[in-house]
PDB file of C-alpha atoms and ligand atoms in Angstrom:
ATOM      1  CA  MET A   1       0.100  -0.242  -0.044  1.00  0.00           C
ATOM      2  CA  SER A   2       1.249   3.629  -0.990  1.00  0.00           C
ATOM      3  CA  ILE A   3       2.684   5.952   1.854  1.00  0.00           C
ATOM      4  CA  HIS A   4      -0.578   8.107   0.442  1.00  0.00           C
ATOM      5  CA  THR A   5      -3.558   5.726   1.385  1.00  0.00           C
ATOM      6  CA  GLU A   6      -1.655   4.214   4.581  1.00  0.00           C
ATOM      7  CA  ASN A   7      -0.406   7.390   6.070  1.00  0.00           C
ATOM      8  CA  ILE A   8      -2.568  10.402   5.482  1.00  0.00           C
ATOM      9  CA  LYS A   9      -1.274  13.732   6.623  1.00  0.00           C
ATOM     10  CA  ILE A  10      -1.311  17.400   5.133  1.00  0.00           C
ATOM     11  CA  VAL A  11       1.803  17.730   3.102  1.00  0.00           C
ATOM     12  CA  THR A  12       3.504  21.183   4.581  1.00  0.00           C
ATOM     13  CA  THR A  13       6.679  22.959   3.152  1.00  0.00           C
ATOM     14  CA  GLN A  14       9.160  21.767   6.004  1.00  0.00           C
ATOM     15  CA  ARG A  15       7.478  18.383   4.464  1.00  0.00           C
ATOM     16  CA  VAL A  16       8.521  18.908   0.827  1.00  0.00           C
ATOM     17  CA  LEU A  17      11.892  20.047   2.407  1.00  0.00           C
ATOM     18  CA  GLU A  18      12.176  16.733   3.804  1.00  0.00           C
ATOM     19  CA  MET A  19      11.082  14.918   0.540  1.00  0.00           C
ATOM     20  CA  LYS A  20      14.189  16.522  -1.199  1.00  0.00           C
ATOM     21  CA  GLN A  21      16.599  15.698   1.949  1.00  0.00           C
ATOM     22  CA  ARG A  22      15.829  12.129   1.490  1.00  0.00           C
ATOM     23  CA  GLY A  23      15.772  11.897  -2.243  1.00  0.00           C
ATOM     24  CA  GLU A  24      12.068  11.161  -2.618  1.00  0.00           C
ATOM     25  CA  LYS A  25      10.542  12.994  -5.910  1.00  0.00           C
ATOM     26  CA  ILE A  26       8.103  15.433  -5.369  1.00  0.00           C
ATOM     27  CA  SER A  27       4.692  15.088  -7.276  1.00  0.00           C
ATOM     28  CA  MET A  28       2.744  18.880  -8.306  1.00  0.00           C
ATOM     29  CA  LEU A  29      -0.370  19.122 -10.511  1.00  0.00           C
ATOM     30  CA  THR A  30      -2.517  22.050 -11.436  1.00  0.00           C
ATOM     31  CA  ALA A  31      -6.115  22.367 -10.768  1.00  0.00           C
ATOM     32  CA  TYR A  32      -8.904  25.151 -11.067  1.00  0.00           C
ATOM     33  CA  ASP A  33     -11.760  24.151  -9.010  1.00  0.00           C
ATOM     34  CA  TYR A  34     -13.308  22.144  -6.489  1.00  0.00           C
ATOM     35  CA  THR A  35     -14.012  18.908  -8.405  1.00  0.00           C
ATOM     36  CA  MET A  36     -10.592  18.482  -9.731  1.00  0.00           C
ATOM     37  CA  GLY A  37      -8.834  19.638  -7.186  1.00  0.00           C
ATOM     38  CA  ARG A  38     -10.425  16.790  -4.836  1.00  0.00           C
ATOM     39  CA  ILE A  39      -9.916  14.162  -7.457  1.00  0.00           C
ATOM     40  CA  VAL A  40      -6.073  15.347  -7.565  1.00  0.00           C
ATOM     41  CA  ASP A  41      -5.936  15.451  -3.642  1.00  0.00           C
ATOM     42  CA  GLN A  42      -7.298  11.902  -3.308  1.00  0.00           C
ATOM     43  CA  ALA A  43      -4.604  10.472  -6.225  1.00  0.00           C
ATOM     44  CA  GLY A  44      -2.174  11.420  -3.894  1.00  0.00           C
ATOM     45  CA  VAL A  45      -0.411  14.325  -5.457  1.00  0.00           C
ATOM     46  CA  ASP A  46       2.312  16.245  -3.054  1.00  0.00           C
ATOM     47  CA  ILE A  47       1.506  19.820  -4.469  1.00  0.00           C
ATOM     48  CA  ILE A  48      -1.653  21.257  -5.890  1.00  0.00           C
ATOM     49  CA  LEU A  49      -1.103  24.446  -7.988  1.00  0.00           C
ATOM     50  CA  VAL A  50      -3.664  26.718  -8.834  1.00  0.00           C
ATOM     51  CA  GLY A  51      -1.717  28.137 -11.689  1.00  0.00           C
ATOM     52  CA  ASP A  52      -2.598  30.951 -13.272  1.00  0.00           C
ATOM     53  CA  SER A  53      -2.345  28.878 -16.628  1.00  0.00           C
ATOM     54  CA  ALA A  54      -6.134  28.636 -15.756  1.00  0.00           C
ATOM     55  CA  SER A  55      -6.115  31.920 -18.057  1.00  0.00           C
ATOM     56  CA  ASN A  56      -5.437  29.550 -21.192  1.00  0.00           C
ATOM     57  CA  VAL A  57      -7.107  26.405 -19.849  1.00  0.00           C
ATOM     58  CA  MET A  58     -10.007  27.750 -18.543  1.00  0.00           C
ATOM     59  CA  CYS A  59     -10.815  30.973 -19.909  1.00  0.00           C
ATOM     60  CA  GLY A  60      -9.741  30.418 -23.131  1.00  0.00           C
ATOM     61  CA  ASN A  61      -7.033  33.251 -23.568  1.00  0.00           C
ATOM     62  CA  GLU A  62      -4.404  32.896 -25.642  1.00  0.00           C
ATOM     63  CA  THR A  63      -2.056  34.057 -22.367  1.00  0.00           C
ATOM     64  CA  THR A  64      -1.845  34.172 -18.738  1.00  0.00           C
ATOM     65  CA  LEU A  65      -1.710  37.698 -18.545  1.00  0.00           C
ATOM     66  CA  PRO A  66      -5.307  38.795 -18.669  1.00  0.00           C
ATOM     67  CA  ILE A  67      -6.330  36.463 -15.673  1.00  0.00           C
ATOM     68  CA  THR A  68      -7.257  38.913 -12.494  1.00  0.00           C
ATOM     69  CA  LEU A  69      -6.694  38.996  -8.715  1.00  0.00           C
ATOM     70  CA  ASP A  70     -10.386  38.323  -8.007  1.00  0.00           C
ATOM     71  CA  GLN A  71     -10.864  35.443 -10.521  1.00  0.00           C
ATOM     72  CA  MET A  72      -7.653  33.806  -9.478  1.00  0.00           C
ATOM     73  CA  ILE A  73      -9.110  34.132  -5.558  1.00  0.00           C
ATOM     74  CA  PHE A  74     -12.404  32.280  -6.988  1.00  0.00           C
ATOM     75  CA  LEU A  75     -10.863  29.622  -8.372  1.00  0.00           C
ATOM     76  CA  ALA A  76      -8.978  29.185  -5.269  1.00  0.00           C
ATOM     77  CA  LYS A  77     -11.462  28.798  -3.222  1.00  0.00           C
ATOM     78  CA  SER A  78     -13.168  26.653  -4.593  1.00  0.00           C
ATOM     79  CA  VAL A  79      -9.560  24.348  -4.934  1.00  0.00           C
ATOM     80  CA  VAL A  80      -9.038  24.824  -1.265  1.00  0.00           C
ATOM     81  CA  ARG A  81     -12.526  23.100  -0.066  1.00  0.00           C
ATOM     82  CA  GLY A  82     -11.812  19.857  -2.557  1.00  0.00           C
ATOM     83  CA  VAL A  83      -8.350  19.131  -0.705  1.00  0.00           C
ATOM     84  CA  LYS A  84      -7.410  17.458   2.531  1.00  0.00           C
ATOM     85  CA  ARG A  85      -3.796  16.502   2.211  1.00  0.00           C
ATOM     86  CA  ALA A  86      -1.691  18.303  -0.300  1.00  0.00           C
ATOM     87  CA  LEU A  87      -0.185  21.881   0.023  1.00  0.00           C
ATOM     88  CA  VAL A  88      -2.131  24.385  -2.162  1.00  0.00           C
ATOM     89  CA  VAL A  89       0.012  26.619  -4.072  1.00  0.00           C
ATOM     90  CA  VAL A  90      -1.693  30.001  -6.050  1.00  0.00           C
ATOM     91  CA  ASP A  91      -0.057  31.698  -8.528  1.00  0.00           C
ATOM     92  CA  MET A  92      -0.385  35.675  -7.952  1.00  0.00           C
ATOM     93  CA  PRO A  93      -1.368  37.130 -11.349  1.00  0.00           C
ATOM     94  CA  PHE A  94       0.545  39.133 -13.420  1.00  0.00           C
ATOM     95  CA  GLY A  95       0.106  43.028 -12.442  1.00  0.00           C
ATOM     96  CA  THR A  96      -0.650  42.039  -8.768  1.00  0.00           C
ATOM     97  CA  TYR A  97       3.669  41.860  -7.783  1.00  0.00           C
ATOM     98  CA  GLN A  98       5.761  43.379 -10.477  1.00  0.00           C
ATOM     99  CA  GLY A  99       7.335  46.598  -9.439  1.00  0.00           C
ATOM    100  CA  ASN A 100       5.664  47.371  -6.449  1.00  0.00           C
ATOM    101  CA  SER A 101       6.195  45.664  -3.472  1.00  0.00           C
ATOM    102  CA  ARG A 102       3.392  47.553  -1.540  1.00  0.00           C
ATOM    103  CA  GLU A 103       0.784  46.142  -3.863  1.00  0.00           C
ATOM    104  CA  ALA A 104       2.524  42.796  -3.717  1.00  0.00           C
ATOM    105  CA  ILE A 105       2.077  42.690  -0.145  1.00  0.00           C
ATOM    106  CA  VAL A 106      -1.385  43.867  -0.276  1.00  0.00           C
ATOM    107  CA  SER A 107      -2.378  41.082  -3.164  1.00  0.00           C
ATOM    108  CA  ALA A 108      -0.771  38.473  -0.876  1.00  0.00           C
ATOM    109  CA  ILE A 109      -2.599  38.779   2.103  1.00  0.00           C
ATOM    110  CA  ARG A 110      -5.933  39.040  -0.099  1.00  0.00           C
ATOM    111  CA  ILE A 111      -5.066  35.172  -1.500  1.00  0.00           C
ATOM    112  CA  MET A 112      -4.141  33.881   2.040  1.00  0.00           C
ATOM    113  CA  LYS A 113      -7.504  35.311   3.864  1.00  0.00           C
ATOM    114  CA  GLU A 114      -9.687  34.966   1.223  1.00  0.00           C
ATOM    115  CA  THR A 115      -8.605  31.519  -0.090  1.00  0.00           C
ATOM    116  CA  HIS A 116      -7.056  29.567   2.920  1.00  0.00           C
ATOM    117  CA  CYS A 117      -4.536  28.174   0.530  1.00  0.00           C
ATOM    118  CA  ASP A 118      -0.603  27.240   2.173  1.00  0.00           C
ATOM    119  CA  CYS A 119       1.373  29.438   0.059  1.00  0.00           C
ATOM    120  CA  LEU A 120       2.092  31.715  -3.336  1.00  0.00           C
ATOM    121  CA  LYS A 121       4.223  31.563  -6.120  1.00  0.00           C
ATOM    122  CA  LEU A 122       5.716  34.187  -8.238  1.00  0.00           C
ATOM    123  CA  GLU A 123       7.825  34.660 -11.721  1.00  0.00           C
ATOM    124  CA  GLY A 124      10.968  35.999 -11.829  1.00  0.00           C
ATOM    125  CA  GLY A 125      14.331  36.590  -9.614  1.00  0.00           C
ATOM    126  CA  GLU A 126      16.109  39.687  -8.605  1.00  0.00           C
ATOM    127  CA  GLU A 127      13.665  41.913 -10.327  1.00  0.00           C
ATOM    128  CA  ILE A 128      10.779  40.973  -7.910  1.00  0.00           C
ATOM    129  CA  LEU A 129      13.084  40.634  -4.787  1.00  0.00           C
ATOM    130  CA  GLU A 130      11.559  43.501  -2.965  1.00  0.00           C
ATOM    131  CA  SER A 131       7.721  41.555  -3.469  1.00  0.00           C
ATOM    132  CA  VAL A 132       9.222  38.397  -2.601  1.00  0.00           C
ATOM    133  CA  LYS A 133      10.834  39.708   0.569  1.00  0.00           C
ATOM    134  CA  ARG A 134       7.759  41.642   1.685  1.00  0.00           C
ATOM    135  CA  ILE A 135       5.602  38.877   1.547  1.00  0.00           C
ATOM    136  CA  LEU A 136       7.607  36.368   3.290  1.00  0.00           C
ATOM    137  CA  SER A 137       8.301  38.939   5.760  1.00  0.00           C
ATOM    138  CA  ALA A 138       4.432  38.405   6.491  1.00  0.00           C
ATOM    139  CA  GLY A 139       4.900  34.568   6.650  1.00  0.00           C
ATOM    140  CA  ILE A 140       3.757  33.803   3.851  1.00  0.00           C
ATOM    141  CA  PRO A 141       5.330  30.882   2.327  1.00  0.00           C
ATOM    142  CA  VAL A 142       6.977  31.721  -1.564  1.00  0.00           C
ATOM    143  CA  MET A 143       7.751  29.470  -4.366  1.00  0.00           C
ATOM    144  CA  GLY A 144       9.798  30.877  -7.092  1.00  0.00           C
ATOM    145  CA  HIS A 145       9.618  30.400 -10.770  1.00  0.00           C
ATOM    146  CA  LEU A 146      11.782  30.731 -13.251  1.00  0.00           C
ATOM    147  CA  GLY A 147      13.048  29.921 -16.836  1.00  0.00           C
ATOM    148  CA  LEU A 148       9.992  30.068 -18.870  1.00  0.00           C
ATOM    149  CA  MET A 149       8.033  32.897 -17.147  1.00  0.00           C
ATOM    150  CA  PRO A 150       4.850  32.762 -19.264  1.00  0.00           C
ATOM    151  CA  GLN A 151       3.785  36.298 -17.694  1.00  0.00           C
ATOM    152  CA  SER A 152       6.714  37.711 -19.895  1.00  0.00           C
ATOM    153  CA  ILE A 153       5.982  36.353 -23.126  1.00  0.00           C
ATOM    154  CA  ASN A 154       5.659  39.752 -24.486  1.00  0.00           C
ATOM    155  CA  LYS A 155       9.433  40.325 -23.460  1.00  0.00           C
ATOM    156  CA  TYR A 156      10.510  37.021 -25.031  1.00  0.00           C
ATOM    157  CA  GLY A 157       8.341  36.882 -27.965  1.00  0.00           C
ATOM    158  CA  SER A 158       7.919  32.484 -27.754  1.00  0.00           C
ATOM    159  CA  TYR A 159       7.574  29.793 -25.510  1.00  0.00           C
ATOM    160  CA  THR A 160      10.903  28.173 -26.573  1.00  0.00           C
ATOM    161  CA  VAL A 161      13.337  26.771 -24.282  1.00  0.00           C
ATOM    162  CA  ARG A 162      14.836  28.984 -22.161  1.00  0.00           C
ATOM    163  CA  ALA A 163      18.436  29.812 -20.447  1.00  0.00           C
ATOM    164  CA  LYS A 164      20.429  27.900 -23.514  1.00  0.00           C
ATOM    165  CA  GLU A 165      22.439  30.535 -23.730  1.00  0.00           C
ATOM    166  CA  GLU A 166      25.738  30.982 -21.170  1.00  0.00           C
ATOM    167  CA  ALA A 167      24.411  34.467 -20.317  1.00  0.00           C
ATOM    168  CA  GLU A 168      20.819  33.446 -19.640  1.00  0.00           C
ATOM    169  CA  ALA A 169      21.986  30.086 -17.560  1.00  0.00           C
ATOM    170  CA  GLU A 170      23.923  31.559 -15.333  1.00  0.00           C
ATOM    171  CA  LYS A 171      21.510  34.642 -14.500  1.00  0.00           C
ATOM    172  CA  LEU A 172      19.142  31.793 -14.263  1.00  0.00           C
ATOM    173  CA  LEU A 173      21.642  30.158 -11.553  1.00  0.00           C
ATOM    174  CA  LYS A 174      22.080  33.405  -9.876  1.00  0.00           C
ATOM    175  CA  ASP A 175      18.005  34.020  -9.366  1.00  0.00           C
ATOM    176  CA  ALA A 176      17.681  31.011  -8.246  1.00  0.00           C
ATOM    177  CA  HIS A 177      20.571  32.035  -5.148  1.00  0.00           C
ATOM    178  CA  ILE A 178      18.914  34.566  -4.735  1.00  0.00           C
ATOM    179  CA  LEU A 179      15.427  33.350  -4.040  1.00  0.00           C
ATOM    180  CA  GLU A 180      17.051  30.521  -2.054  1.00  0.00           C
ATOM    181  CA  ASP A 181      18.126  33.164  -0.021  1.00  0.00           C
ATOM    182  CA  ALA A 182      15.142  35.173   0.540  1.00  0.00           C
ATOM    183  CA  GLY A 183      13.449  32.441   1.794  1.00  0.00           C
ATOM    184  CA  CYS A 184      11.497  30.426  -0.753  1.00  0.00           C
ATOM    185  CA  PHE A 185      10.325  27.392   0.241  1.00  0.00           C
ATOM    186  CA  ALA A 186      10.917  25.867  -3.200  1.00  0.00           C
ATOM    187  CA  ILE A 187      11.291  27.056  -6.754  1.00  0.00           C
ATOM    188  CA  VAL A 188       9.512  25.568 -10.318  1.00  0.00           C
ATOM    189  CA  LEU A 189      11.821  25.963 -13.271  1.00  0.00           C
ATOM    190  CA  GLU A 190      10.016  25.533 -16.382  1.00  0.00           C
ATOM    191  CA  LYS A 191      11.446  24.696 -20.054  1.00  0.00           C
ATOM    192  CA  ILE A 192      15.090  24.740 -19.861  1.00  0.00           C
ATOM    193  CA  PRO A 193      18.246  22.484 -20.633  1.00  0.00           C
ATOM    194  CA  ALA A 194      17.762  19.499 -18.039  1.00  0.00           C
ATOM    195  CA  GLU A 195      21.736  19.917 -17.678  1.00  0.00           C
ATOM    196  CA  LEU A 196      21.381  22.784 -16.285  1.00  0.00           C
ATOM    197  CA  GLY A 197      17.614  21.634 -14.149  1.00  0.00           C
ATOM    198  CA  ALA A 198      20.112  19.226 -12.698  1.00  0.00           C
ATOM    199  CA  LYS A 199      22.946  21.990 -11.277  1.00  0.00           C
ATOM    200  CA  VAL A 200      20.325  24.086 -10.302  1.00  0.00           C
ATOM    201  CA  ALA A 201      18.741  21.459  -7.694  1.00  0.00           C
ATOM    202  CA  LYS A 202      22.230  20.036  -6.896  1.00  0.00           C
ATOM    203  CA  GLU A 203      23.403  23.538  -5.725  1.00  0.00           C
ATOM    204  CA  LEU A 204      20.494  24.306  -3.950  1.00  0.00           C
ATOM    205  CA  THR A 205      18.979  23.296  -0.905  1.00  0.00           C
ATOM    206  CA  ILE A 206      15.762  23.763  -1.268  1.00  0.00           C
ATOM    207  CA  PRO A 207      12.996  21.577  -3.969  1.00  0.00           C
ATOM    208  CA  VAL A 208      13.717  22.542  -7.710  1.00  0.00           C
ATOM    209  CA  ILE A 209      10.489  21.167  -9.502  1.00  0.00           C
ATOM    210  CA  GLY A 210      10.539  21.011 -13.035  1.00  0.00           C
ATOM    211  CA  ILE A 211       7.758  21.274 -15.904  1.00  0.00           C
ATOM    212  CA  GLY A 212      10.139  20.592 -19.021  1.00  0.00           C
ATOM    213  CA  ALA A 213      13.809  20.828 -17.018  1.00  0.00           C
ATOM    214  CA  GLY A 214      14.548  17.278 -17.113  1.00  0.00           C
ATOM    215  CA  CYS A 215      15.010  14.471 -14.590  1.00  0.00           C
ATOM    216  CA  GLY A 216      17.621  15.461 -12.345  1.00  0.00           C
ATOM    217  CA  VAL A 217      15.496  18.120 -10.191  1.00  0.00           C
ATOM    218  CA  ASP A 218      13.358  17.047  -7.410  1.00  0.00           C
ATOM    219  CA  GLY A 219      10.020  16.686  -8.422  1.00  0.00           C
ATOM    220  CA  GLN A 220       7.757  17.697 -11.553  1.00  0.00           C
ATOM    221  CA  VAL A 221       4.486  19.587 -12.391  1.00  0.00           C
ATOM    222  CA  LEU A 222       2.112  19.540 -14.942  1.00  0.00           C
ATOM    223  CA  VAL A 223      -0.644  20.982 -15.968  1.00  0.00           C
ATOM    224  CA  ILE A 224      -3.785  18.400 -15.241  1.00  0.00           C
ATOM    225  CA  HIS A 225      -5.843  19.529 -18.382  1.00  0.00           C
ATOM    226  CA  ASP A 226      -2.680  18.473 -20.378  1.00  0.00           C
ATOM    227  CA  MET A 227      -1.763  15.133 -18.453  1.00  0.00           C
ATOM    228  CA  VAL A 228      -4.813  13.802 -18.658  1.00  0.00           C
ATOM    229  CA  GLY A 229      -5.718  14.571 -21.971  1.00  0.00           C
ATOM    230  CA  LEU A 230      -8.459  17.186 -21.800  1.00  0.00           C
ATOM    231  CA  ASN A 231      -6.765  19.430 -23.844  1.00  0.00           C
ATOM    232  CA  ASN A 232      -5.239  17.897 -27.029  1.00  0.00           C
ATOM    233  CA  GLU A 233      -3.871  20.866 -29.051  1.00  0.00           C
ATOM    234  CA  PHE A 234      -0.521  21.335 -26.765  1.00  0.00           C
ATOM    235  CA  SER A 235       2.080  18.581 -27.363  1.00  0.00           C
ATOM    236  CA  PRO A 236       5.054  19.575 -26.131  1.00  0.00           C
ATOM    237  CA  ARG A 237       8.349  17.456 -25.937  1.00  0.00           C
ATOM    238  CA  PHE A 238       8.191  17.776 -22.236  1.00  0.00           C
ATOM    239  CA  LEU A 239       4.304  16.350 -21.886  1.00  0.00           C
ATOM    240  CA  ARG A 240       3.485  12.794 -21.124  1.00  0.00           C
ATOM    241  CA  LYS A 241      -0.189  12.194 -21.402  1.00  0.00           C
ATOM    242  CA  TYR A 242      -1.333   9.432 -19.088  1.00  0.00           C
ATOM    243  CA  ALA A 243      -5.367   9.159 -20.885  1.00  0.00           C
ATOM    244  CA  ASN A 244      -7.602  10.730 -23.321  1.00  0.00           C
ATOM    245  CA  VAL A 245     -10.079  12.340 -21.408  1.00  0.00           C
ATOM    246  CA  GLN A 246     -11.293  14.052 -24.511  1.00  0.00           C
ATOM    247  CA  GLU A 247     -11.998  11.485 -26.101  1.00  0.00           C
ATOM    248  CA  VAL A 248     -13.848   9.366 -23.248  1.00  0.00           C
ATOM    249  CA  MET A 249     -15.915  12.437 -23.171  1.00  0.00           C
ATOM    250  CA  ASN A 250     -16.527  12.983 -26.327  1.00  0.00           C
ATOM    251  CA  ASN A 251     -17.927   9.331 -27.096  1.00  0.00           C
ATOM    252  CA  ALA A 252     -19.942   9.644 -23.884  1.00  0.00           C
ATOM    253  CA  ILE A 253     -21.659  12.970 -24.869  1.00  0.00           C
ATOM    254  CA  LYS A 254     -22.119  11.262 -28.709  1.00  0.00           C
ATOM    255  CA  ASN A 255     -24.112   8.610 -27.231  1.00  0.00           C
ATOM    256  CA  TYR A 256     -25.829  11.020 -24.655  1.00  0.00           C
ATOM    257  CA  VAL A 257     -27.055  12.551 -28.062  1.00  0.00           C
ATOM    258  CA  THR A 258     -27.741   9.690 -29.587  1.00  0.00           C
ATOM    259  CA  ASP A 259     -29.817   7.908 -26.729  1.00  0.00           C
ATOM    260  CA  VAL A 260     -32.027  11.530 -25.980  1.00  0.00           C
ATOM    261  CA  LYS A 261     -32.718  11.652 -29.918  1.00  0.00           C
ATOM    262  CA  SER A 262     -33.716   8.140 -30.304  1.00  0.00           C
ATOM    263  CA  GLY A 263     -35.809   7.968 -26.944  1.00  0.00           C
ATOM    264  CA  ASP A 264     -33.832   5.968 -25.760  1.00  0.00           C
ATOM    265  CA  PHE A 265     -32.931   7.855 -22.405  1.00  0.00           C
ATOM    266  CA  PRO A 266     -34.578   7.782 -20.177  1.00  0.00           C
ATOM    267  CA  ASN A 267     -36.272   4.656 -20.043  1.00  0.00           C
ATOM    268  CA  GLU A 268     -38.521   3.242 -17.305  1.00  0.00           C
ATOM    269  CA  LYS A 269     -36.194   2.820 -14.379  1.00  0.00           C
ATOM    270  CA  GLU A 270     -34.185   6.060 -14.879  1.00  0.00           C
ATOM    271  CA  GLN A 271     -37.768   8.019 -14.502  1.00  0.00           C
ATOM    272  CA  TYR A 272     -40.082   8.709 -11.208  1.00  0.00           C
TER     273      TYR A 272
HETATM  274  O1  LIG B 301       0.009  28.213 -14.035  1.00  0.00           O
HETATM  275  C1  LIG B 301       1.044  27.256 -14.128  1.00  0.00           C
HETATM  276  O2  LIG B 301       0.095  26.648 -14.699  1.00  0.00           O
HETATM  277  C2  LIG B 301       2.313  26.996 -13.872  1.00  0.00           C
HETATM  278  C3  LIG B 301       2.855  25.421 -13.878  1.00  0.00           C
HETATM  279  C4  LIG B 301       3.413  25.309 -15.551  1.00  0.00           C
HETATM  280  C5  LIG B 301       3.859  25.444 -13.312  1.00  0.00           C
HETATM  281  O3  LIG B 301       2.746  27.909 -13.593  1.00  0.00           O
END
């Protein structure tokens, strides 16, 4: 029997750190609503991220930029209600922490108070250090996010692999140390060379969780819609699809339409 069903207890930032220390890989997935939060939690995932990727997969936006603080709070509140065991991290949306640490702490406290989540994730390194420190000083655990940072898509112009060049790799490594020194409890690395991912994980004492950052990091994160095949239009190399839920739902819905049209549904047992 797995540890998850035998020994159910709340995952904390301390427990996540201990996983790294004893070499246990950390599993992390996104969720954006109550039902999905409940399913992901009951399946034994360690960390649930209410990602601003909700802007794409839940709202149909091209980027993560349009999602608002109110929308993230609405989604996160729903997820938290469904989660008993996992650590719940909420993404601070674009425009709520960049360049203004006072606004950052006000937004952070709103998310914590209104959603009852466990911690927050912010994209960026040295340039957002003041905001990170101010949030940490309020006793709120912070997860960093380096490499491909979708909130900066307009700066980079594409979603290609980051930090392939030496200068960008050096900056990423420096930023990772800055975030660790500031007191972040973990860092996400998105879409960078595997060798760099492994180097960062080796140099840092805090957990490094990768998405497209290779197998040498301390854990992995994927977007739930992508890994269960709810969104078959997105197929980057780093994605492993564990199911084809879109096909399952398509078939179920087609069968329902056929049964309604033919009068087969509802039958005698399905009525009062
Ligand atoms: O918003 C998100 O889903 C994320 C993951 C890709 C790490 O930040």
